[in-house]
C-alpha cells in the first residue's frame, strides 16, 4: 500500500505543472483579447457602420488628391488643347475604378499609349472608397463579387462545371486570343499598344476587365456575354494554369517564334558544336604539338 | 630429291583452298552473285577529307532519318480526315467539342498513345533541324566555292531539296488541323488566290470548293507522306551518289591537289564518325522532343475560321515569307476587271521565285563571269572570294531583317516596341542595311587578303618587341612555316575579263554586244578590288629582306626572363634566370 501510495503521490506531483497556471491565464487573456478584437473593437464597429455617404466622402478626398488633376475635380474629365487629357469618369462604375486602381494602372505615372500595370498605390480600403465615390457620379457596372466571377459559386454539378470550362475555352479562343494569345501571354497592337499577359491577373480583375473594357479592350457587358460565360472564361484560364506542362518547357508560350529560336540556338548551335568536336578528334590516339597539322 | 617441302602451287592444276567452312560458303555464295566484296572493297576504302564544316550536310541527312522513323510512328495513329467527330479523349478542356477527325487523332497521339507526344514533338523538332541544317550546309558550300564545276548540278539538287523540305514542312504544319494549321492554310489560300486570273479557280481546285472545305487535309497528307518524301529521298540519293562520284572537296594544303583527296577511309574512321553523329542528331531530337514543347495543339484547339490567336506564326523557315508579307504596303491595281494584289503577289510569289532563281543560277552566273571551265576540288577560303562572301552575308542580313518582320508582334511585346515603327524601320532597312553589309564585308575580306600577303612577305607578328640602340621600338616578325605559306598561296589569281583579249583558238574575237559588256562590268565589280597573292619574285624579295633583317638583329638576342614560358617550347626543367 505504501508502495502504491508513493507512486500515486509521484503521479499527482506531475499532474499539475508549475507553469499550468500561467498557461491558463495566458489562454484566458488571448480569448478575451480576441473576443474584444472581433466583437467589441471600436474600429471594427466603425467600418461596419460607416455609411455610404462617409465612404463617398472619403473617396472624394482621395480623388481630389490623386485623380482630379487629370480627371477633373468632379470626375468630369479634362480636355487639353491636343485632345483628351483624362476621360470623364461619370458612369464608368465602381468596377472600372477597382480594376484600374487595384492593378496599379491608375494613377498613371506618365501619359503614354497605354497605362501599364504596376504595384498598386492605394490600399484596399482606399480603393473601395474611390470606387464608391466614382460610382456615385453616375450609374455603371458595380464591383463584382465572387458569386459572379467564380464559377464554383454558380452551383454547377461536376459535369456542368467541366462543360463550362470547355465552353469558356472556346469563348476565350473566339473573343480573346486574337489579342491576348492562345496561352494568355499577351500580344501586340498598333502604335505601341498591347494586350497584356493574363497569367498573373486575379479572377476578379479578369472579370472586371471584361465588364468595363479598360484601355484598348472592348466591353463585354452582361448583355453581350452572360456573367456565367465570363466566369467560364476565367475558369478555363485557371484550368490551363493548373494543367501540367505536357510537352515540357513551354518556351514562353509565344508560339512558333520562340520555337524557331530554340531550333537555331540550341539545336543547330549544339549540333554544329558536336560536328566540330567530332572533326577535332582524329584517329591519332595521342596528340603531340609537332604532329599537329598546320591547316586550321 | 624430295619435292615434299616445296610448294606445290606451280603444278598444272590450280590449287584450291581446303573445304570451306559453312559460313564462308554462305558468304561466298552471296559474294559471287552480288559482287559485295568488290563493291565494298572500293567503297569502304573511299577517302573523305576531315573538317568540321563538311559534317553540316550530315545533320540534314540524319535528321531526315529521324523524320522517317518518327513519321512512320505517327502515321499508325493519324487519321487524315476532315469528318466532324466529337472529342472524348483525356484532355478535359476540349472534351465534348466537335472537331475534325484529323485533330482528334492528333490529340489522341498527344495524350492517349504511349510515347505519342514525344514522337510528335521529335518529328516537329527534327523538321526544324532538317531545314536549318540544309541552310547551314548550303552556306558552307557557297562560302567555300564548293559549287563550282563539276558540282553545279549537285548545287541545284541541293537548292531543290531545300524548296521541297520547306513545302514538306508546310504540309506537315497543316495536317493536325489546329488553329495555327488553319490560319497558315488561310494565308496559303490567299497566296493562291492572288495569282492573276487563275487564282480563284486554283483555290477552288485545291480545297475542293470553298475554304476550308473537307478535302485539303487528306490531299496534303498524301503530299506529306508520299509525294514529297519520295522526291526528297530520291534527290538525297542523287545528291549522295554525285558526292561519291565527284569525291569530296578539300581545303588546300601541302600534299593536297586538284587530283587527289587527302583524308581518312570510310572504314573505320567515317563509319564511326558518321554513325556516331547519327546518334547525336537522334539524341538532340529526342532531348528537344522530350523536354521542349513544340506546337501545343491542345492549347490552340481545333481550327475554326472564326478564331485566331496573337502569335500566329509559321515555322521559322517560312518566317521570311511571313515577314515580307507583313511589311509589304497594301498596293493593288485593277485593269480589265482583274485585281492584281501586289501586296500578296510580291511577297508570296515574285520574291520567293526570284530568291530560288538566284540561288539555283549562281554557279552558272559566276562561271559565265569568270569564264572558268576547269574543275575545282580545292576549296576557296571565304576571304579569297570577297564579292561572293559579301553577297552571302548581305543576304543573311536581309534574311534576318525579314525574320524580324515575321515575328514583329512578338518582338513588339517582349521589347516594348511600337509595332508600326518596326514595320516602317524594316521597309527602309531591307533596302539600306544589306548594301552596307555588303560593302563592309567585302572590305573586311580584302583586308584579310592584305593581311595574308603581309604575313607571306614580312612574316607573322611574334609579339616580341625589340628596342634598338637608338631607343626605337619595333616588333619582330618571323617567317611563316612553309606549310602555312603553301596553304595561303594555294589559290588562283583572279582574272578580270577583258573583251579585247577574248579570242578563240583561231584568233577570232568574241562577239561584242551587251552580254559581253555586262560580263566585263560584273567581272570588274567582282574581282577588280581583290588583293592577289604575291608573285614568286615578290616572295623571293621578301625572304631576302627578312634574311637581311635577321642578320642585323643577330646578336641582339639575349635571354630575358619570361620568354622561356612563351608557350612555344617545352618548359620542363626551366627556371627563372636569376640575374
Coordinates of N, CA and C in Angstrom, one line a residue, chain B residues 5 8 46 205 239 251 264 309-310 361 368 453 484:
Chain B
X5 N 58.9 -30.7 -99.4 CA 58.8 -29.4 -98.7 C 58.5 -28.2 -99.7
X8 N 53.5 -26.7 -103.8 CA 53.0 -27.4 -104.9 C 52.1 -26.5 -105.8
X46 N 37.1 4.3 -99.5 CA 36.9 5.6 -100.0 C 37.4 6.7 -99.0
X205 N -9.9 24.5 -106.7 CA -9.4 23.2 -107.1 C -8.7 22.6 -105.9
X239 N 22.0 13.2 -104.7 CA 23.0 14.2 -104.1 C 24.2 13.4 -103.6
X251 N 40.2 21.3 -98.3 CA 40.9 22.5 -98.2 C 42.3 22.4 -98.8
X264 N 40.7 10.4 -94.4 CA 40.7 9.1 -93.8 C 39.7 8.2 -94.5
X309 N -5.4 33.6 -83.1 CA -4.7 33.9 -81.9 C -3.5 34.9 -82.2
X310 N -3.2 35.7 -81.2 CA -1.9 36.5 -81.4 C -0.8 35.5 -81.3
X361 N 20.8 29.7 -109.9 CA 21.5 30.2 -111.1 C 23.0 30.6 -110.7
X368 N 30.0 32.0 -115.8 CA 29.9 32.8 -117.0 C 30.8 34.1 -116.9
X453 N 49.0 38.5 -97.3 CA 50.2 38.9 -98.1 C 51.3 39.5 -97.2
X484 N 52.4 26.5 -94.0 CA 51.4 27.6 -93.9 C 51.5 28.5 -95.2

